[in-house]
mmCIF file with all atom_site columns, C-alpha atoms in Angstrom:
data_model
loop_
_atom_site.group_PDB
_atom_site.id
_atom_site.type_symbol
_atom_site.label_atom_id
_atom_site.label_alt_id
_atom_site.label_comp_id
_atom_site.label_asym_id
_atom_site.label_entity_id
_atom_site.label_seq_id
_atom_site.pdbx_PDB_ins_code
_atom_site.Cartn_x
_atom_site.Cartn_y
_atom_site.Cartn_z
_atom_site.occupancy
_atom_site.B_iso_or_equiv
_atom_site.pdbx_formal_charge
_atom_site.auth_seq_id
_atom_site.auth_comp_id
_atom_site.auth_asym_id
_atom_site.auth_atom_id
_atom_site.pdbx_PDB_model_num
ATOM 1   C CA . MET A 1 1   ? -105.607 -62.743  41.232 1.00 0.00 ? 20  MET A CA 1
ATOM 2   C CA . SER A 1 2   ? -103.734 -59.930  42.855 1.00 0.00 ? 21  SER A CA 1
ATOM 3   C CA . ARG A 1 3   ? -101.884 -57.483  40.585 1.00 0.00 ? 22  ARG A CA 1
ATOM 4   C CA . TYR A 1 4   ? -98.427  -58.449  41.833 1.00 0.00 ? 23  TYR A CA 1
ATOM 5   C CA . ARG A 1 5   ? -99.291  -62.342  40.924 1.00 0.00 ? 24  ARG A CA 1
ATOM 6   C CA . TYR A 1 6   ? -100.704 -61.208  37.639 1.00 0.00 ? 25  TYR A CA 1
ATOM 7   C CA . ASP A 1 7   ? -97.557  -59.172  36.777 1.00 0.00 ? 26  ASP A CA 1
ATOM 8   C CA . ALA A 1 8   ? -95.269  -62.056  37.644 1.00 0.00 ? 27  ALA A CA 1
ATOM 9   C CA . TYR A 1 9   ? -97.399  -64.553  35.650 1.00 0.00 ? 28  TYR A CA 1
ATOM 10  C CA . SER A 1 10  ? -97.190  -62.077  32.461 1.00 0.00 ? 29  SER A CA 1
ATOM 11  C CA . VAL A 1 11  ? -93.384  -61.851  32.970 1.00 0.00 ? 30  VAL A CA 1
ATOM 12  C CA . LYS A 1 12  ? -93.191  -65.679  33.121 1.00 0.00 ? 31  LYS A CA 1
ATOM 13  C CA . ILE A 1 13  ? -95.309  -66.133  29.974 1.00 0.00 ? 32  ILE A CA 1
ATOM 14  C CA . LYS A 1 14  ? -93.141  -63.526  28.150 1.00 0.00 ? 33  LYS A CA 1
ATOM 15  C CA . ARG A 1 15  ? -89.839  -65.241  29.145 1.00 0.00 ? 34  ARG A CA 1
ATOM 16  C CA . TRP A 1 16  ? -91.058  -68.544  28.099 1.00 0.00 ? 35  TRP A CA 1
ATOM 17  C CA . ARG A 1 17  ? -92.143  -67.124  24.764 1.00 0.00 ? 36  ARG A CA 1
ATOM 18  C CA . ASN A 1 18  ? -88.877  -65.222  24.369 1.00 0.00 ? 37  ASN A CA 1
ATOM 19  C CA . LYS A 1 19  ? -86.899  -68.543  25.218 1.00 0.00 ? 38  LYS A CA 1
ATOM 20  C CA . LEU A 1 20  ? -88.977  -70.542  22.741 1.00 0.00 ? 39  LEU A CA 1
ATOM 21  C CA . ALA A 1 21  ? -88.222  -68.019  20.026 1.00 0.00 ? 40  ALA A CA 1
ATOM 22  C CA . ALA A 1 22  ? -84.511  -68.060  20.921 1.00 0.00 ? 41  ALA A CA 1
ATOM 23  C CA . ILE A 1 23  ? -84.307  -71.622  20.630 1.00 0.00 ? 42  ILE A CA 1
ATOM 24  C CA . LYS A 1 24  ? -86.076  -71.670  17.233 1.00 0.00 ? 43  LYS A CA 1
ATOM 25  C CA . TYR A 1 25  ? -83.784  -68.912  15.928 1.00 0.00 ? 44  TYR A CA 1
ATOM 26  C CA . LEU A 1 26  ? -80.738  -71.144  16.653 1.00 0.00 ? 45  LEU A CA 1
ATOM 27  C CA . GLY A 1 27  ? -82.208  -74.087  14.926 1.00 0.00 ? 46  GLY A CA 1
ATOM 28  C CA . GLY A 1 28  ? -84.465  -75.903  17.459 1.00 0.00 ? 47  GLY A CA 1
ATOM 29  C CA . LYS A 1 29  ? -81.912  -78.643  18.353 1.00 0.00 ? 48  LYS A CA 1
ATOM 30  C CA . CYS A 1 30  ? -78.966  -79.533  20.432 1.00 0.00 ? 49  CYS A CA 1
ATOM 31  C CA . LYS A 1 31  ? -75.801  -78.617  18.680 1.00 0.00 ? 50  LYS A CA 1
ATOM 32  C CA . LYS A 1 32  ? -74.070  -81.487  20.234 1.00 0.00 ? 51  LYS A CA 1
ATOM 33  C CA . CYS A 1 33  ? -76.440  -84.476  20.383 1.00 0.00 ? 52  CYS A CA 1
ATOM 34  C CA . GLY A 1 34  ? -79.092  -83.256  17.930 1.00 0.00 ? 53  GLY A CA 1
ATOM 35  C CA . LEU A 1 35  ? -81.915  -83.466  20.603 1.00 0.00 ? 54  LEU A CA 1
ATOM 36  C CA . GLU A 1 36  ? -84.939  -81.574  18.998 1.00 0.00 ? 55  GLU A CA 1
ATOM 37  C CA . CYS A 1 37  ? -86.799  -79.090  21.230 1.00 0.00 ? 56  CYS A CA 1
ATOM 38  C CA . GLU A 1 38  ? -90.555  -79.524  21.522 1.00 0.00 ? 57  GLU A CA 1
ATOM 39  C CA . GLU A 1 39  ? -92.585  -76.886  23.212 1.00 0.00 ? 58  GLU A CA 1
ATOM 40  C CA . ASP A 1 40  ? -92.815  -78.481  26.542 1.00 0.00 ? 59  ASP A CA 1
ATOM 41  C CA . MET A 1 41  ? -89.006  -78.983  26.628 1.00 0.00 ? 60  MET A CA 1
ATOM 42  C CA . VAL A 1 42  ? -88.079  -75.453  26.596 1.00 0.00 ? 61  VAL A CA 1
ATOM 43  C CA . GLY A 1 43  ? -86.665  -75.620  30.214 1.00 0.00 ? 62  GLY A CA 1
ATOM 44  C CA . ILE A 1 44  ? -83.926  -78.268  29.371 1.00 0.00 ? 63  ILE A CA 1
ATOM 45  C CA . PHE A 1 45  ? -82.120  -76.221  26.825 1.00 0.00 ? 64  PHE A CA 1
ATOM 46  C CA . SER A 1 46  ? -79.460  -73.592  27.194 1.00 0.00 ? 65  SER A CA 1
ATOM 47  C CA . PHE A 1 47  ? -77.375  -71.096  25.178 1.00 0.00 ? 66  PHE A CA 1
ATOM 48  C CA . HIS A 1 48  ? -73.486  -71.883  25.338 1.00 0.00 ? 67  HIS A CA 1
ATOM 49  C CA . HIS A 1 49  ? -71.360  -68.983  24.384 1.00 0.00 ? 68  HIS A CA 1
ATOM 50  C CA . ARG A 1 50  ? -68.666  -70.346  21.896 1.00 0.00 ? 69  ARG A CA 1
ATOM 51  C CA . HIS A 1 51  ? -66.069  -67.899  23.154 1.00 0.00 ? 70  HIS A CA 1
ATOM 52  C CA . PRO A 1 52  ? -66.584  -66.654  26.758 1.00 0.00 ? 71  PRO A CA 1
ATOM 53  C CA . SER A 1 53  ? -64.345  -63.864  26.109 1.00 0.00 ? 72  SER A CA 1
ATOM 54  C CA . GLU A 1 54  ? -66.881  -62.245  23.835 1.00 0.00 ? 73  GLU A CA 1
ATOM 55  C CA . LYS A 1 55  ? -69.849  -62.761  26.121 1.00 0.00 ? 74  LYS A CA 1
ATOM 56  C CA . ASP A 1 56  ? -71.539  -59.558  26.939 1.00 0.00 ? 75  ASP A CA 1
ATOM 57  C CA . PHE A 1 57  ? -74.634  -61.011  29.057 1.00 0.00 ? 76  PHE A CA 1
ATOM 58  C CA . ALA A 1 58  ? -76.186  -64.143  29.986 1.00 0.00 ? 77  ALA A CA 1
ATOM 59  C CA . ILE A 1 59  ? -79.179  -64.543  27.722 1.00 0.00 ? 78  ILE A CA 1
ATOM 60  C CA . SER A 1 60  ? -81.287  -66.344  30.392 1.00 0.00 ? 79  SER A CA 1
ATOM 61  C CA . ASP A 1 61  ? -81.070  -63.108  32.590 1.00 0.00 ? 80  ASP A CA 1
ATOM 62  C CA . LYS A 1 62  ? -82.420  -60.659  29.885 1.00 0.00 ? 81  LYS A CA 1
ATOM 63  C CA . TYR A 1 63  ? -85.434  -62.237  28.250 1.00 0.00 ? 82  TYR A CA 1
ATOM 64  C CA . ASP A 1 64  ? -87.594  -59.523  29.712 1.00 0.00 ? 83  ASP A CA 1
ATOM 65  C CA . ARG A 1 65  ? -85.218  -56.771  29.947 1.00 0.00 ? 84  ARG A CA 1
ATOM 66  C CA . LEU A 1 66  ? -83.827  -56.357  26.328 1.00 0.00 ? 85  LEU A CA 1
ATOM 67  C CA . SER A 1 67  ? -85.112  -55.985  22.909 1.00 0.00 ? 86  SER A CA 1
ATOM 68  C CA . TRP A 1 68  ? -85.183  -59.024  20.692 1.00 0.00 ? 87  TRP A CA 1
ATOM 69  C CA . VAL A 1 69  ? -82.696  -57.380  18.300 1.00 0.00 ? 88  VAL A CA 1
ATOM 70  C CA . LYS A 1 70  ? -80.104  -57.108  21.284 1.00 0.00 ? 89  LYS A CA 1
ATOM 71  C CA . ILE A 1 71  ? -80.847  -60.788  22.233 1.00 0.00 ? 90  ILE A CA 1
ATOM 72  C CA . LYS A 1 72  ? -80.482  -62.012  18.603 1.00 0.00 ? 91  LYS A CA 1
ATOM 73  C CA . ALA A 1 73  ? -77.010  -60.299  18.423 1.00 0.00 ? 92  ALA A CA 1
ATOM 74  C CA . GLU A 1 74  ? -75.961  -62.132  21.684 1.00 0.00 ? 93  GLU A CA 1
ATOM 75  C CA . LEU A 1 75  ? -77.519  -65.457  20.225 1.00 0.00 ? 94  LEU A CA 1
ATOM 76  C CA . ASP A 1 76  ? -75.245  -65.187  17.311 1.00 0.00 ? 95  ASP A CA 1
ATOM 77  C CA . LYS A 1 77  ? -72.288  -65.866  19.584 1.00 0.00 ? 96  LYS A CA 1
ATOM 78  C CA . CYS A 1 78  ? -73.922  -69.042  20.986 1.00 0.00 ? 97  CYS A CA 1
ATOM 79  C CA . ASP A 1 79  ? -74.660  -72.799  20.270 1.00 0.00 ? 98  ASP A CA 1
ATOM 80  C CA . LEU A 1 80  ? -78.001  -74.075  21.358 1.00 0.00 ? 99  LEU A CA 1
ATOM 81  C CA . VAL A 1 81  ? -77.426  -77.073  23.628 1.00 0.00 ? 100 VAL A CA 1
ATOM 82  C CA . CYS A 1 82  ? -79.465  -79.409  26.122 1.00 0.00 ? 101 CYS A CA 1
ATOM 83  C CA . ASN A 1 83  ? -78.549  -79.159  29.547 1.00 0.00 ? 102 ASN A CA 1
ATOM 84  C CA . ASN A 1 84  ? -76.937  -82.515  29.598 1.00 0.00 ? 103 ASN A CA 1
ATOM 85  C CA . CYS A 1 85  ? -74.457  -81.627  26.827 1.00 0.00 ? 104 CYS A CA 1
ATOM 86  C CA . HIS A 1 86  ? -73.969  -77.973  28.605 1.00 0.00 ? 105 HIS A CA 1
ATOM 87  C CA . GLY A 1 87  ? -73.070  -79.763  31.789 1.00 0.00 ? 106 GLY A CA 1
ATOM 88  C CA . ARG A 1 88  ? -70.430  -81.809  30.049 1.00 0.00 ? 107 ARG A CA 1
ATOM 89  C CA . ILE A 1 89  ? -68.897  -78.843  28.129 1.00 0.00 ? 108 ILE A CA 1
ATOM 90  C CA . HIS A 1 90  ? -68.413  -77.161  31.609 1.00 0.00 ? 109 HIS A CA 1
ATOM 91  C CA . ALA A 1 91  ? -67.376  -80.380  33.697 1.00 0.00 ? 110 ALA A CA 1
ATOM 92  C CA . THR A 1 92  ? -63.864  -79.423  34.547 1.00 0.00 ? 111 THR A CA 1
ATOM 93  C CA . LEU A 1 93  ? -62.684  -82.937  35.259 1.00 0.00 ? 112 LEU A CA 1
ATOM 94  C CA . GLN A 1 94  ? -64.618  -83.974  32.124 1.00 0.00 ? 113 GLN A CA 1
ATOM 95  C CA . ASN A 1 95  ? -62.203  -81.876  29.893 1.00 0.00 ? 114 ASN A CA 1
ATOM 96  C CA . ASP A 1 96  ? -59.033  -82.570  31.853 1.00 0.00 ? 115 ASP A CA 1
ATOM 97  C CA . GLN A 1 97  ? -57.392  -85.195  29.523 1.00 0.00 ? 116 GLN A CA 1
ATOM 98  C CA . SER A 1 98  ? -54.673  -85.984  32.111 1.00 0.00 ? 117 SER A CA 1
ATOM 99  C CA . PHE A 1 99  ? -57.269  -86.973  34.807 1.00 0.00 ? 118 PHE A CA 1
ATOM 100 C CA . LEU A 1 100 ? -59.241  -89.039  31.964 1.00 0.00 ? 119 LEU A CA 1
ATOM 101 C CA . ASP A 1 101 ? -56.103  -90.842  31.175 1.00 0.00 ? 120 ASP A CA 1
ATOM 102 C CA . ASP A 1 102 ? -55.467  -91.801  35.046 1.00 0.00 ? 121 ASP A CA 1
ATOM 103 C CA . VAL A 1 103 ? -59.182  -92.874  35.110 1.00 0.00 ? 122 VAL A CA 1
ATOM 104 C CA . PHE A 1 104 ? -58.732  -95.459  32.349 1.00 0.00 ? 123 PHE A CA 1
ATOM 105 C CA . ASP A 1 105 ? -55.249  -96.562  33.463 1.00 0.00 ? 124 ASP A CA 1
ATOM 106 C CA . TYR A 1 106 ? -55.979  -97.063  36.991 1.00 0.00 ? 125 TYR A CA 1
ATOM 107 C CA . HIS A 1 107 ? -56.403  -100.692 38.309 1.00 0.00 ? 126 HIS A CA 1
ATOM 108 C CA . GLY A 1 108 ? -58.714  -101.786 40.910 1.00 0.00 ? 127 GLY A CA 1
ATOM 109 C CA . GLU A 1 109 ? -61.433  -104.062 41.932 1.00 0.00 ? 128 GLU A CA 1
ATOM 110 C CA . LEU A 1 110 ? -64.203  -102.251 40.039 1.00 0.00 ? 129 LEU A CA 1
ATOM 111 C CA . ASP A 1 111 ? -62.490  -103.035 36.581 1.00 0.00 ? 130 ASP A CA 1
ATOM 112 C CA . ILE A 1 112 ? -65.008  -105.624 35.763 1.00 0.00 ? 131 ILE A CA 1
ATOM 113 C CA . TRP A 1 113 ? -68.070  -103.340 36.503 1.00 0.00 ? 132 TRP A CA 1
ATOM 114 C CA . LEU A 1 114 ? -66.469  -100.476 34.620 1.00 0.00 ? 133 LEU A CA 1
ATOM 115 C CA . TRP A 1 115 ? -65.020  -102.044 31.480 1.00 0.00 ? 134 TRP A CA 1
ATOM 116 C CA . GLY A 1 116 ? -66.682  -105.656 31.427 1.00 0.00 ? 135 GLY A CA 1
ATOM 117 C CA . ARG A 1 117 ? -63.215  -107.217 32.047 1.00 0.00 ? 136 ARG A CA 1
ATOM 118 C CA . GLU A 1 118 ? -60.606  -107.169 34.528 1.00 0.00 ? 137 GLU A CA 1
ATOM 119 C CA . LYS A 1 119 ? -57.457  -105.332 33.405 1.00 0.00 ? 138 LYS A CA 1
ATOM 120 C CA . PRO A 1 120 ? -54.098  -106.866 33.897 1.00 0.00 ? 139 PRO A CA 1
ATOM 121 C CA . GLU A 1 121 ? -51.833  -105.605 36.637 1.00 0.00 ? 140 GLU A CA 1
ATOM 122 C CA . PRO A 1 122 ? -49.582  -102.836 35.393 1.00 0.00 ? 141 PRO A CA 1
ATOM 123 C CA . THR A 1 123 ? -45.859  -103.556 35.591 1.00 0.00 ? 142 THR A CA 1
ATOM 124 C CA . LYS A 1 124 ? -43.708  -101.229 37.486 1.00 0.00 ? 143 LYS A CA 1
ATOM 125 C CA . GLY A 1 125 ? -43.042  -97.967  35.572 1.00 0.00 ? 144 GLY A CA 1
ATOM 126 C CA . SER A 1 126 ? -45.573  -99.208  32.524 1.00 0.00 ? 145 SER A CA 1
ATOM 127 C CA . ARG A 1 127 ? -47.978  -96.568  33.223 1.00 0.00 ? 146 ARG A CA 1
ATOM 128 C CA . LEU A 1 128 ? -45.568  -93.652  32.589 1.00 0.00 ? 147 LEU A CA 1
ATOM 129 C CA . HIS A 1 129 ? -44.271  -92.664  29.119 1.00 0.00 ? 148 HIS A CA 1
ATOM 130 C CA . LYS A 1 130 ? -41.887  -90.158  27.788 1.00 0.00 ? 149 LYS A CA 1
ATOM 131 C CA . ASN A 1 131 ? -43.932  -87.619  25.765 1.00 0.00 ? 150 ASN A CA 1
ATOM 132 C CA . MET A 1 132 ? -43.157  -84.487  23.863 1.00 0.00 ? 151 MET A CA 1
ATOM 133 C CA . CYS A 1 133 ? -45.319  -81.432  24.586 1.00 0.00 ? 152 CYS A CA 1
ATOM 134 C CA . PRO A 1 134 ? -46.533  -80.205  20.979 1.00 0.00 ? 153 PRO A CA 1
ATOM 135 C CA . GLU A 1 135 ? -46.919  -76.600  22.491 1.00 0.00 ? 154 GLU A CA 1
ATOM 136 C CA . CYS A 1 136 ? -43.606  -75.928  24.347 1.00 0.00 ? 155 CYS A CA 1
ATOM 137 C CA . LYS A 1 137 ? -41.605  -78.722  22.991 1.00 0.00 ? 156 LYS A CA 1
ATOM 138 C CA . LYS A 1 138 ? -40.771  -79.880  26.463 1.00 0.00 ? 157 LYS A CA 1
ATOM 139 C CA . GLU A 1 139 ? -40.253  -83.616  27.203 1.00 0.00 ? 158 GLU A CA 1
ATOM 140 C CA . PHE A 1 140 ? -42.424  -84.970  30.078 1.00 0.00 ? 159 PHE A CA 1
ATOM 141 C CA . ARG A 1 141 ? -43.351  -88.366  31.741 1.00 0.00 ? 160 ARG A CA 1
ATOM 142 C CA . GLY A 1 142 ? -46.992  -89.126  32.078 1.00 0.00 ? 161 GLY A CA 1
ATOM 143 C CA . GLN A 1 143 ? -49.734  -91.205  30.646 1.00 0.00 ? 162 GLN A CA 1
ATOM 144 C CA . LYS A 1 144 ? -49.350  -92.553  27.003 1.00 0.00 ? 163 LYS A CA 1
ATOM 145 C CA . ARG A 1 145 ? -52.523  -90.507  26.045 1.00 0.00 ? 164 ARG A CA 1
ATOM 146 C CA . ARG A 1 146 ? -51.460  -87.282  27.685 1.00 0.00 ? 165 ARG A CA 1
ATOM 147 C CA . LYS A 1 147 ? -50.645  -84.812  25.068 1.00 0.00 ? 166 LYS A CA 1
ATOM 148 C CA . TYR A 1 148 ? -49.690  -81.569  26.989 1.00 0.00 ? 167 TYR A CA 1
ATOM 149 C CA . CYS A 1 149 ? -47.234  -81.219  29.708 1.00 0.00 ? 168 CYS A CA 1
ATOM 150 C CA . SER A 1 150 ? -49.599  -78.695  31.622 1.00 0.00 ? 169 SER A CA 1
ATOM 151 C CA . THR A 1 151 ? -52.979  -77.086  31.791 1.00 0.00 ? 170 THR A CA 1
ATOM 152 C CA . GLU A 1 152 ? -51.298  -73.767  30.535 1.00 0.00 ? 171 GLU A CA 1
ATOM 153 C CA . CYS A 1 153 ? -50.227  -75.270  27.348 1.00 0.00 ? 172 CYS A CA 1
ATOM 154 C CA . SER A 1 154 ? -53.368  -77.238  26.812 1.00 0.00 ? 173 SER A CA 1
ATOM 155 C CA . ARG A 1 155 ? -55.325  -73.975  26.951 1.00 0.00 ? 174 ARG A CA 1
ATOM 156 C CA . LYS A 1 156 ? -52.742  -72.148  24.694 1.00 0.00 ? 175 LYS A CA 1
ATOM 157 C CA . ALA A 1 157 ? -53.231  -74.993  22.145 1.00 0.00 ? 176 ALA A CA 1
ATOM 158 C CA . HIS A 1 158 ? -56.904  -74.761  22.318 1.00 0.00 ? 177 HIS A CA 1
ATOM 159 C CA . ARG A 1 159 ? -57.240  -71.125  22.107 1.00 0.00 ? 178 ARG A CA 1
ATOM 160 C CA . LYS A 1 160 ? -59.050  -69.981  19.077 1.00 0.00 ? 179 LYS A CA 1
ATOM 161 C CA . VAL A 1 161 ? -56.982  -66.812  18.400 1.00 0.00 ? 180 VAL A CA 1
ATOM 162 C CA . GLU A 1 162 ? -53.483  -66.145  19.681 1.00 0.00 ? 181 GLU A CA 1
ATOM 163 C CA . ARG A 1 163 ? -53.240  -63.250  22.019 1.00 0.00 ? 182 ARG A CA 1
ATOM 164 C CA . PRO A 1 164 ? -50.495  -60.698  20.933 1.00 0.00 ? 183 PRO A CA 1
ATOM 165 C CA . SER A 1 165 ? -47.812  -59.659  23.380 1.00 0.00 ? 184 SER A CA 1
ATOM 166 C CA . LYS A 1 166 ? -48.115  -56.664  25.389 1.00 0.00 ? 185 LYS A CA 1
ATOM 167 C CA . GLU A 1 167 ? -45.917  -54.555  23.272 1.00 0.00 ? 186 GLU A CA 1
ATOM 168 C CA . VAL A 1 168 ? -47.662  -55.308  20.154 1.00 0.00 ? 187 VAL A CA 1
ATOM 169 C CA . LEU A 1 169 ? -51.120  -55.030  21.586 1.00 0.00 ? 188 LEU A CA 1
ATOM 170 C CA . GLN A 1 170 ? -50.310  -51.691  23.150 1.00 0.00 ? 189 GLN A CA 1
ATOM 171 C CA . LYS A 1 171 ? -48.772  -50.226  19.844 1.00 0.00 ? 190 LYS A CA 1
ATOM 172 C CA . GLU A 1 172 ? -51.741  -51.258  17.812 1.00 0.00 ? 191 GLU A CA 1
ATOM 173 C CA . ILE A 1 173 ? -54.253  -49.673  20.034 1.00 0.00 ? 192 ILE A CA 1
ATOM 174 C CA . GLU A 1 174 ? -52.384  -46.419  20.216 1.00 0.00 ? 193 GLU A CA 1
ATOM 175 C CA . THR A 1 175 ? -51.750  -46.385  16.506 1.00 0.00 ? 194 THR A CA 1
ATOM 176 C CA . THR A 1 176 ? -55.308  -47.571  15.496 1.00 0.00 ? 195 THR A CA 1
ATOM 177 C CA . SER A 1 177 ? -57.997  -48.132  17.969 1.00 0.00 ? 196 SER A CA 1
ATOM 178 C CA . ILE A 1 178 ? -59.674  -50.883  19.797 1.00 0.00 ? 197 ILE A CA 1
ATOM 179 C CA . LEU A 1 179 ? -62.230  -51.720  17.231 1.00 0.00 ? 198 LEU A CA 1
ATOM 180 C CA . ALA A 1 180 ? -59.582  -51.820  14.423 1.00 0.00 ? 199 ALA A CA 1
ATOM 181 C CA . THR A 1 181 ? -57.578  -54.265  16.602 1.00 0.00 ? 200 THR A CA 1
ATOM 182 C CA . GLY A 1 182 ? -60.429  -56.561  17.134 1.00 0.00 ? 201 GLY A CA 1
ATOM 183 C CA . ARG A 1 183 ? -61.248  -56.617  13.544 1.00 0.00 ? 202 ARG A CA 1
ATOM 184 C CA . LYS A 1 184 ? -57.606  -57.582  12.711 1.00 0.00 ? 203 LYS A CA 1
ATOM 185 C CA . TYR A 1 185 ? -57.488  -60.422  15.089 1.00 0.00 ? 204 TYR A CA 1
ATOM 186 C CA . GLY A 1 186 ? -61.012  -61.448  14.390 1.00 0.00 ? 205 GLY A CA 1
ATOM 187 C CA . VAL A 1 187 ? -62.481  -60.835  17.801 1.00 0.00 ? 206 VAL A CA 1
ATOM 188 C CA . SER A 1 188 ? -64.836  -58.281  19.662 1.00 0.00 ? 207 SER A CA 1
ATOM 189 C CA . ASP A 1 189 ? -63.643  -55.017  21.049 1.00 0.00 ? 208 ASP A CA 1
ATOM 190 C CA . ASN A 1 190 ? -64.787  -56.471  24.398 1.00 0.00 ? 209 ASN A CA 1
ATOM 191 C CA . THR A 1 191 ? -62.150  -59.184  23.873 1.00 0.00 ? 210 THR A CA 1
ATOM 192 C CA . VAL A 1 192 ? -59.435  -56.641  23.058 1.00 0.00 ? 211 VAL A CA 1
ATOM 193 C CA . ARG A 1 193 ? -60.477  -54.567  26.228 1.00 0.00 ? 212 ARG A CA 1
ATOM 194 C CA . LYS A 1 194 ? -59.843  -57.919  28.381 1.00 0.00 ? 213 LYS A CA 1
ATOM 195 C CA . TRP A 1 195 ? -56.479  -58.619  26.769 1.00 0.00 ? 214 TRP A CA 1
ATOM 196 C CA . ALA A 1 196 ? -55.576  -54.965  27.498 1.00 0.00 ? 215 ALA A CA 1
ATOM 197 C CA . ARG A 1 197 ? -56.775  -55.157  31.230 1.00 0.00 ? 216 ARG A CA 1
ATOM 198 C CA . ALA A 1 198 ? -54.966  -58.231  31.776 1.00 0.00 ? 217 ALA A CA 1
ATOM 199 C CA . TYR A 1 199 ? -51.732  -56.419  30.543 1.00 0.00 ? 218 TYR A CA 1
ATOM 200 C CA . GLY A 1 200 ? -52.454  -53.484  32.573 1.00 0.00 ? 219 GLY A CA 1
ATOM 201 C CA . ILE A 1 201 ? -52.755  -51.276  29.642 1.00 0.00 ? 220 ILE A CA 1
ATOM 202 C CA . LEU A 1 202 ? -56.160  -49.999  30.396 1.00 0.00 ? 221 LEU A CA 1
#
């Protein structure tokens, strides 16, 4: 075996061992569906960052480059999920409630295969309802199960931490520090920097 092939094989072994250790560190099973990881299932598990704004690096890219201490610090921001659940988390249409509403309300020849029964023909105008957006209090017409008037309102409602206004953020950074501002809002200093860059402060 050539030195190059031996080195590449050694790296592969190290990365596999590090990923297995990371999986066990996070409990050894999928946070969503409970699938337990056996030693021959390492490749079907991923590390999902709970808050993407706090992500410093992709763990899968750093197994053989960073110390275990740094990897563990990043793992503390993650949930262990199987690839199936990870794909569902990041599937854009899967998380678009208004799109899903239209899928279930749509009438067509495949109803019997999808739902096990034929859906009755909707009467004119029956698919649209007058709803109130809980985020901006604006009335809108849409599917009965549709909760928010827009994607923007949906994102605001599901945001874990409400971002302060530009004026408030700038004042807090100037009077205290980025670290202190992060502690106040319960987010990392990297998140505060992203807020500041979005406002053009930094």
